[in-house]
mmCIF file of C-alpha atoms in Angstrom:
data_model
loop_
_atom_site.group_PDB
_atom_site.id
_atom_site.type_symbol
_atom_site.label_atom_id
_atom_site.label_comp_id
_atom_site.label_asym_id
_atom_site.label_seq_id
_atom_site.Cartn_x
_atom_site.Cartn_y
_atom_site.Cartn_z
ATOM 1 C CA MET A 1 2.179 4.523 16.083
ATOM 2 C CA THR A 2 0.252 7.063 18.101
ATOM 3 C CA LEU A 3 -3.163 8.455 17.166
ATOM 4 C CA THR A 4 -1.584 11.768 16.135
ATOM 5 C CA GLN A 5 0.662 10.006 13.659
ATOM 6 C CA ILE A 6 -2.218 7.989 12.221
ATOM 7 C CA VAL A 7 -4.253 11.181 11.672
ATOM 8 C CA PHE A 8 -1.211 12.941 10.209
ATOM 9 C CA TRP A 9 -0.423 10.229 7.670
ATOM 10 C CA THR A 10 -4.072 9.738 6.707
ATOM 11 C CA PHE A 11 -4.572 13.397 5.882
ATOM 12 C CA SER A 12 -1.132 13.632 4.243
ATOM 13 C CA ALA A 13 -2.150 10.822 1.902
ATOM 14 C CA LEU A 14 -5.469 12.554 1.182
ATOM 15 C CA ALA A 15 -3.672 15.843 0.438
ATOM 16 C CA VAL A 16 -1.162 14.244 -1.929
ATOM 17 C CA LEU A 17 -3.912 12.211 -3.646
ATOM 18 C CA GLY A 18 -5.997 15.365 -4.141
ATOM 19 C CA ALA A 19 -3.005 17.244 -5.559
ATOM 20 C CA ALA A 20 -2.134 14.414 -7.953
ATOM 21 C CA MET A 21 -5.725 14.171 -9.196
ATOM 22 C CA CYS A 22 -5.939 17.964 -9.462
ATOM 23 C CA ILE A 23 -3.062 18.185 -11.927
ATOM 24 C CA THR A 24 -4.197 15.230 -14.047
ATOM 25 C CA ARG A 25 -8.007 15.571 -14.401
ATOM 26 C CA ARG A 26 -9.150 16.834 -17.767
ATOM 27 C CA SER A 27 -12.148 18.877 -16.630
ATOM 28 C CA PRO A 28 -11.312 22.117 -14.769
ATOM 29 C CA VAL A 29 -14.283 21.569 -12.430
ATOM 30 C CA ALA A 30 -12.927 18.155 -11.379
ATOM 31 C CA SER A 31 -9.494 19.724 -10.848
ATOM 32 C CA ALA A 32 -11.010 22.429 -8.659
ATOM 33 C CA LEU A 33 -12.941 19.932 -6.537
ATOM 34 C CA TRP A 34 -9.858 17.742 -6.013
ATOM 35 C CA LEU A 35 -7.961 20.867 -4.985
ATOM 36 C CA VAL A 36 -10.700 21.551 -2.411
ATOM 37 C CA GLN A 37 -9.990 18.102 -0.971
ATOM 38 C CA THR A 38 -6.292 18.947 -0.714
ATOM 39 C CA LEU A 39 -7.085 22.222 1.049
ATOM 40 C CA PHE A 40 -9.353 20.500 3.574
ATOM 41 C CA ALA A 41 -6.720 17.826 4.251
ATOM 42 C CA LEU A 42 -4.142 20.581 4.779
ATOM 43 C CA ALA A 43 -6.480 22.238 7.297
ATOM 44 C CA ALA A 44 -6.559 18.945 9.221
ATOM 45 C CA LEU A 45 -2.738 18.803 9.093
ATOM 46 C CA PHE A 46 -2.598 22.343 10.510
ATOM 47 C CA VAL A 47 -4.682 21.188 13.487
ATOM 48 C CA VAL A 48 -2.242 18.329 14.079
ATOM 49 C CA LEU A 49 0.644 20.829 13.934
ATOM 50 C CA ASP A 50 -0.748 23.115 16.698
ATOM 51 C CA ALA A 51 -2.160 25.752 14.335
ATOM 52 C CA GLN A 52 -5.900 25.546 14.997
ATOM 53 C CA PHE A 53 -6.633 29.172 14.075
ATOM 54 C CA VAL A 54 -4.737 28.868 10.791
ATOM 55 C CA ALA A 55 -6.765 25.716 10.071
ATOM 56 C CA VAL A 56 -10.054 27.586 10.532
ATOM 57 C CA LEU A 57 -8.829 30.369 8.252
ATOM 58 C CA GLN A 58 -7.710 27.777 5.705
ATOM 59 C CA VAL A 59 -11.246 26.385 5.499
ATOM 60 C CA LEU A 60 -12.907 29.813 5.477
ATOM 61 C CA VAL A 61 -10.578 31.658 3.116
ATOM 62 C CA TYR A 62 -9.139 28.962 0.853
ATOM 63 C CA ALA A 63 -11.728 26.188 0.647
ATOM 64 C CA GLY A 64 -14.539 28.716 1.037
ATOM 65 C CA ALA A 65 -13.781 32.000 -0.674
ATOM 66 C CA ILE A 66 -10.934 31.378 -3.122
ATOM 67 C CA MET A 67 -12.176 28.059 -4.497
ATOM 68 C CA VAL A 68 -15.703 29.445 -4.926
ATOM 69 C CA LEU A 69 -14.129 32.283 -6.916
ATOM 70 C CA PHE A 70 -12.374 29.713 -9.132
ATOM 71 C CA LEU A 71 -15.547 27.680 -9.681
ATOM 72 C CA PHE A 72 -17.432 30.893 -10.388
ATOM 73 C CA VAL A 73 -14.987 31.891 -13.130
ATOM 74 C CA ILE A 74 -15.079 28.362 -14.626
ATOM 75 C CA MET A 75 -18.852 28.626 -14.726
ATOM 76 C CA LEU A 76 -18.735 32.150 -16.161
ATOM 77 C CA LEU A 77 -16.419 31.031 -18.999
ATOM 78 C CA ASN A 78 -18.517 27.884 -19.561
ATOM 79 C CA LEU A 79 -15.476 25.584 -19.282
ATOM 80 C CA GLY A 80 -17.289 22.897 -17.299
ATOM 81 C CA ARG A 81 -17.794 20.434 -20.137
ATOM 82 C CA PRO A 82 -14.737 18.236 -20.722
ATOM 83 C CA GLY A 83 -13.227 19.391 -23.998
ATOM 84 C CA PRO A 84 -10.092 18.131 -25.701
ATOM 85 C CA SER A 85 -7.375 17.378 -23.177
ATOM 86 C CA ASP A 86 -5.176 20.338 -22.290
ATOM 87 C CA LEU A 87 -2.363 18.179 -20.969
ATOM 88 C CA LYS A 88 0.842 18.628 -22.923
ATOM 89 C CA GLY A 89 2.239 15.786 -25.042
ATOM 90 C CA PRO A 90 4.944 13.263 -24.080
ATOM 91 C CA VAL A 91 7.676 15.899 -24.234
ATOM 92 C CA GLY A 92 5.775 18.145 -21.827
ATOM 93 C CA LEU A 93 5.096 15.178 -19.557
ATOM 94 C CA ALA A 94 8.778 14.229 -19.532
ATOM 95 C CA VAL A 95 9.878 17.798 -18.782
ATOM 96 C CA ALA A 96 7.273 18.183 -16.019
ATOM 97 C CA THR A 97 8.215 14.867 -14.400
ATOM 98 C CA LEU A 98 11.925 15.577 -14.654
ATOM 99 C CA LEU A 99 11.794 19.117 -13.256
ATOM 100 C CA GLY A 100 9.180 18.223 -10.614
ATOM 101 C CA GLY A 101 11.220 15.229 -9.449
ATOM 102 C CA LEU A 102 14.452 17.207 -9.438
ATOM 103 C CA LEU A 103 12.864 19.950 -7.368
ATOM 104 C CA PHE A 104 11.390 17.365 -5.000
ATOM 105 C CA PHE A 105 14.781 15.804 -4.266
ATOM 106 C CA GLN A 106 16.373 19.225 -3.868
ATOM 107 C CA LEU A 107 13.681 20.188 -1.359
ATOM 108 C CA LEU A 108 14.058 16.910 0.507
ATOM 109 C CA ARG A 109 17.812 17.420 0.777
ATOM 110 C CA GLY A 110 17.437 21.001 2.009
ATOM 111 C CA ALA A 111 14.375 20.561 4.199
ATOM 112 C CA THR A 112 15.676 18.101 6.763
ATOM 113 C CA PRO A 113 14.823 19.005 10.363
ATOM 114 C CA SER A 114 18.505 19.426 11.207
ATOM 115 C CA ALA A 115 18.703 22.298 8.713
ATOM 116 C CA ALA A 116 15.989 24.119 10.675
ATOM 117 C CA GLY A 117 18.074 24.294 13.833
ATOM 118 C CA THR A 118 17.510 22.280 16.967
ATOM 119 C CA PRO A 119 13.815 22.274 17.917
ATOM 120 C CA ALA A 120 13.310 23.541 21.447
ATOM 121 C CA GLY A 121 10.433 21.224 22.288
ATOM 122 C CA ASP A 122 6.771 22.131 21.894
ATOM 123 C CA THR A 123 7.088 25.898 22.316
ATOM 124 C CA MET A 124 3.938 26.554 20.268
ATOM 125 C CA ALA A 125 1.850 24.296 22.508
ATOM 126 C CA GLN A 126 3.256 26.006 25.613
ATOM 127 C CA LEU A 127 2.468 29.437 24.207
ATOM 128 C CA GLN A 128 -1.099 28.375 23.456
ATOM 129 C CA GLN A 129 -1.485 27.060 27.010
ATOM 130 C CA GLU A 130 -0.442 30.431 28.384
ATOM 131 C CA GLN A 131 -2.225 32.841 26.032
ATOM 132 C CA GLY A 132 -4.956 30.847 24.335
ATOM 133 C CA ILE A 133 -5.082 29.593 20.762
ATOM 134 C CA VAL A 134 -6.031 32.916 19.167
ATOM 135 C CA GLY A 135 -4.164 35.054 21.661
ATOM 136 C CA ALA A 136 -0.847 33.373 20.891
ATOM 137 C CA VAL A 137 -1.164 34.522 17.280
ATOM 138 C CA ALA A 138 -2.995 37.811 17.785
ATOM 139 C CA ARG A 139 -0.580 39.368 20.275
ATOM 140 C CA PRO A 140 2.492 39.449 18.012
ATOM 141 C CA LEU A 141 0.328 40.199 14.961
ATOM 142 C CA PHE A 142 -0.934 43.449 16.465
ATOM 143 C CA SER A 143 2.306 44.521 18.137
ATOM 144 C CA GLN A 144 5.466 43.275 16.459
ATOM 145 C CA TYR A 145 3.907 42.777 13.001
ATOM 146 C CA LEU A 146 1.506 45.743 13.053
ATOM 147 C CA ILE A 147 3.034 47.602 10.105
ATOM 148 C CA PRO A 148 3.049 44.590 7.744
ATOM 149 C CA PHE A 149 -0.556 43.991 8.830
ATOM 150 C CA GLU A 150 -1.572 47.534 7.886
ATOM 151 C CA ILE A 151 0.306 47.301 4.578
ATOM 152 C CA THR A 152 -1.696 44.137 3.831
ATOM 153 C CA SER A 153 -4.867 46.219 3.935
ATOM 154 C CA VAL A 154 -3.403 48.546 1.293
ATOM 155 C CA LEU A 155 -2.519 45.486 -0.808
ATOM 156 C CA LEU A 156 -6.094 44.201 -0.591
ATOM 157 C CA LEU A 157 -7.439 47.628 -1.572
ATOM 158 C CA ALA A 158 -5.131 47.654 -4.603
ATOM 159 C CA ALA A 159 -6.339 44.152 -5.499
ATOM 160 C CA ILE A 160 -9.990 45.249 -5.301
ATOM 161 C CA VAL A 161 -9.376 48.259 -7.552
ATOM 162 C CA GLY A 162 -7.280 46.182 -9.947
ATOM 163 C CA ALA A 163 -9.881 43.411 -10.231
ATOM 164 C CA VAL A 164 -12.672 45.898 -10.957
ATOM 165 C CA VAL A 165 -10.631 47.781 -13.553
ATOM 166 C CA LEU A 166 -9.544 44.581 -15.307
ATOM 167 C CA ALA A 167 -12.902 42.824 -15.336
ATOM 168 C CA LYS A 168 -15.049 45.777 -16.321
ATOM 169 C CA ARG A 169 -15.885 46.037 -19.997
ATOM 170 C CA LYS A 170 -15.907 49.804 -20.158
ATOM 171 C CA LEU A 171 -15.167 52.228 -17.350
ATOM 172 C CA MET B 1 7.461 15.632 16.604
ATOM 173 C CA LEU B 2 6.210 15.597 13.050
ATOM 174 C CA LEU B 3 8.560 18.253 11.663
ATOM 175 C CA GLY B 4 10.446 15.982 9.262
ATOM 176 C CA PRO B 5 7.356 14.277 7.780
ATOM 177 C CA SER B 6 5.586 17.640 7.451
ATOM 178 C CA LEU B 7 8.467 19.105 5.467
ATOM 179 C CA GLY B 8 8.446 15.978 3.305
ATOM 180 C CA VAL B 9 4.714 16.301 2.552
ATOM 181 C CA SER B 10 5.253 19.988 1.853
ATOM 182 C CA ALA B 11 7.999 19.121 -0.646
ATOM 183 C CA VAL B 12 5.744 16.567 -2.373
ATOM 184 C CA LEU B 13 2.887 19.057 -2.703
ATOM 185 C CA PHE B 14 5.192 21.804 -3.996
ATOM 186 C CA ALA B 15 6.743 19.490 -6.591
ATOM 187 C CA LEU B 16 3.256 18.386 -7.702
ATOM 188 C CA GLY B 17 2.269 22.035 -8.094
ATOM 189 C CA VAL B 18 5.337 22.756 -10.232
ATOM 190 C CA ALA B 19 4.674 19.661 -12.352
ATOM 191 C CA GLY B 20 1.079 20.810 -12.818
ATOM 192 C CA VAL B 21 2.134 24.250 -14.013
ATOM 193 C CA LEU B 22 4.484 22.630 -16.524
ATOM 194 C CA LEU B 23 1.996 19.964 -17.598
ATOM 195 C CA ARG B 24 -1.226 21.882 -18.203
ATOM 196 C CA ARG B 25 -2.275 24.432 -20.788
ATOM 197 C CA ASN B 26 -5.532 25.649 -19.275
ATOM 198 C CA ALA B 27 -4.820 29.001 -17.595
ATOM 199 C CA ILE B 28 -7.286 28.399 -14.749
ATOM 200 C CA VAL B 29 -5.795 24.999 -13.877
ATOM 201 C CA ILE B 30 -2.303 26.510 -13.917
ATOM 202 C CA PHE B 31 -3.582 29.122 -11.505
ATOM 203 C CA MET B 32 -4.924 26.405 -9.204
ATOM 204 C CA CYS B 33 -1.497 24.742 -9.256
ATOM 205 C CA VAL B 34 0.045 28.026 -8.103
ATOM 206 C CA GLU B 35 -2.395 28.018 -5.175
ATOM 207 C CA LEU B 36 -1.249 24.463 -4.441
ATOM 208 C CA MET B 37 2.367 25.645 -4.240
ATOM 209 C CA LEU B 38 1.404 28.481 -1.878
ATOM 210 C CA ASN B 39 -0.323 25.938 0.344
ATOM 211 C CA ALA B 40 2.733 23.695 0.370
ATOM 212 C CA ALA B 41 4.783 26.668 1.577
ATOM 213 C CA ASN B 42 2.148 27.342 4.254
ATOM 214 C CA LEU B 43 2.486 23.775 5.500
ATOM 215 C CA ALA B 44 6.246 24.218 5.866
ATOM 216 C CA PHE B 45 5.717 27.495 7.746
ATOM 217 C CA VAL B 46 3.240 25.931 10.167
ATOM 218 C CA ALA B 47 5.443 22.876 10.750
ATOM 219 C CA LEU B 48 8.440 25.068 11.590
ATOM 220 C CA ALA B 49 6.347 27.390 13.770
ATOM 221 C CA GLN B 50 5.597 24.441 16.049
ATOM 222 C CA SER B 51 9.074 24.538 17.549
ATOM 223 C CA LEU B 52 10.660 27.787 16.335
ATOM 224 C CA GLY B 53 8.100 30.359 17.480
ATOM 225 C CA VAL B 54 4.832 31.901 16.403
ATOM 226 C CA ALA B 55 6.266 34.020 13.556
ATOM 227 C CA GLY B 56 5.702 31.184 11.088
ATOM 228 C CA GLN B 57 1.965 31.133 11.719
ATOM 229 C CA ILE B 58 1.768 34.909 11.307
ATOM 230 C CA PHE B 59 3.533 34.608 7.979
ATOM 231 C CA VAL B 60 0.838 32.163 6.894
ATOM 232 C CA PHE B 61 -1.747 34.922 7.375
ATOM 233 C CA PHE B 62 0.197 37.226 5.089
ATOM 234 C CA VAL B 63 0.577 34.447 2.505
ATOM 235 C CA MET B 64 -3.192 33.914 2.602
ATOM 236 C CA ALA B 65 -3.866 37.638 2.123
ATOM 237 C CA VAL B 66 -1.477 37.770 -0.843
ATOM 238 C CA ALA B 67 -3.057 34.602 -2.293
ATOM 239 C CA ALA B 68 -6.533 36.112 -2.036
ATOM 240 C CA ALA B 69 -5.406 39.306 -3.762
ATOM 241 C CA GLU B 70 -3.588 37.276 -6.400
ATOM 242 C CA ALA B 71 -6.656 35.111 -7.065
ATOM 243 C CA ALA B 72 -8.919 38.135 -7.496
ATOM 244 C CA VAL B 73 -6.573 39.964 -9.885
ATOM 245 C CA GLY B 74 -5.479 36.830 -11.743
ATOM 246 C CA LEU B 75 -9.006 35.647 -12.399
ATOM 247 C CA ALA B 76 -9.951 39.136 -13.591
ATOM 248 C CA ILE B 77 -7.025 38.953 -16.042
ATOM 249 C CA ILE B 78 -8.206 35.528 -17.235
ATOM 250 C CA LEU B 79 -11.707 36.953 -17.761
ATOM 251 C CA ALA B 80 -10.273 39.845 -19.785
ATOM 252 C CA ILE B 81 -8.162 37.443 -21.908
ATOM 253 C CA TYR B 82 -11.196 35.245 -22.536
ATOM 254 C CA ARG B 83 -13.200 38.251 -23.663
ATOM 255 C CA HIS B 84 -10.396 39.191 -26.053
ATOM 256 C CA LYS B 85 -9.421 35.741 -27.429
ATOM 257 C CA GLN B 86 -12.443 33.490 -26.665
ATOM 258 C CA THR B 87 -10.088 30.918 -25.106
ATOM 259 C CA VAL B 88 -8.048 30.350 -21.934
ATOM 260 C CA ASP B 89 -5.738 27.828 -23.607
ATOM 261 C CA LEU B 90 -2.221 29.176 -23.257
ATOM 262 C CA GLN B 91 -1.253 27.635 -26.602
ATOM 263 C CA ASN B 92 -3.335 30.315 -28.337
ATOM 264 C CA ILE B 93 -2.038 33.193 -26.232
ATOM 265 C CA ASN B 94 1.410 33.641 -27.773
ATOM 266 C CA LEU B 95 1.699 37.340 -28.501
ATOM 267 C CA LEU B 96 5.279 37.427 -27.154
ATOM 268 C CA LYS B 97 6.425 34.549 -29.379
ATOM 269 C CA GLY B 98 8.768 35.841 -32.100
#
């Protein structure tokens, strides 16, 4: 087992553990903090998978901005104290386990590497050697994918306006 | 190559997210489970980008932008519901139930 594999499996286990705790903890704050662990572990997995820039963004945007927003809303609604459990009863548990397990096996059947075509070696690593870690991502983003990129800015503007309109008591 | 294991971990995380959405009643926790599913999809994108080209990583950026917009609007909706109903428990928000 190489060092890369050891790191990969360690952080995979941490991510899955965080996700499992996130969906079972009673207090929303505990759930949010376990989710932060999952997000950090995923950032480490992104580094292993040759996506260093995505990993940095994962920490900045997800673990930083989005999770702080969640904790902020939990605090604002005063949901921090553990109240009565919001987990559904045995029927809900059975349905969740059944559908989750079914979906998992479906995904495993469909998501085998052979279904993704024959991998052509480490093309991502080669690209990063030639153009740099950020350059390999930035070049296509600002040429081939320029129009989707610009449309994203419109989407974010719409989200800003929508959030203000929804959260304001009286306009 | 860690493509197969990565897709497996991605499938586990996605299934856990779905189970969480089905299992919980607290609207904020359900929202966090949706974020978990988005992240599982991101992991699959990054794993496939390793051998199939950089487009997968660029898609992850778009997914992150959509997730950020979704979090802002969704949490604003939850705030508005709380102001209206004094609860975020989905059991009490059943206006569409016959």
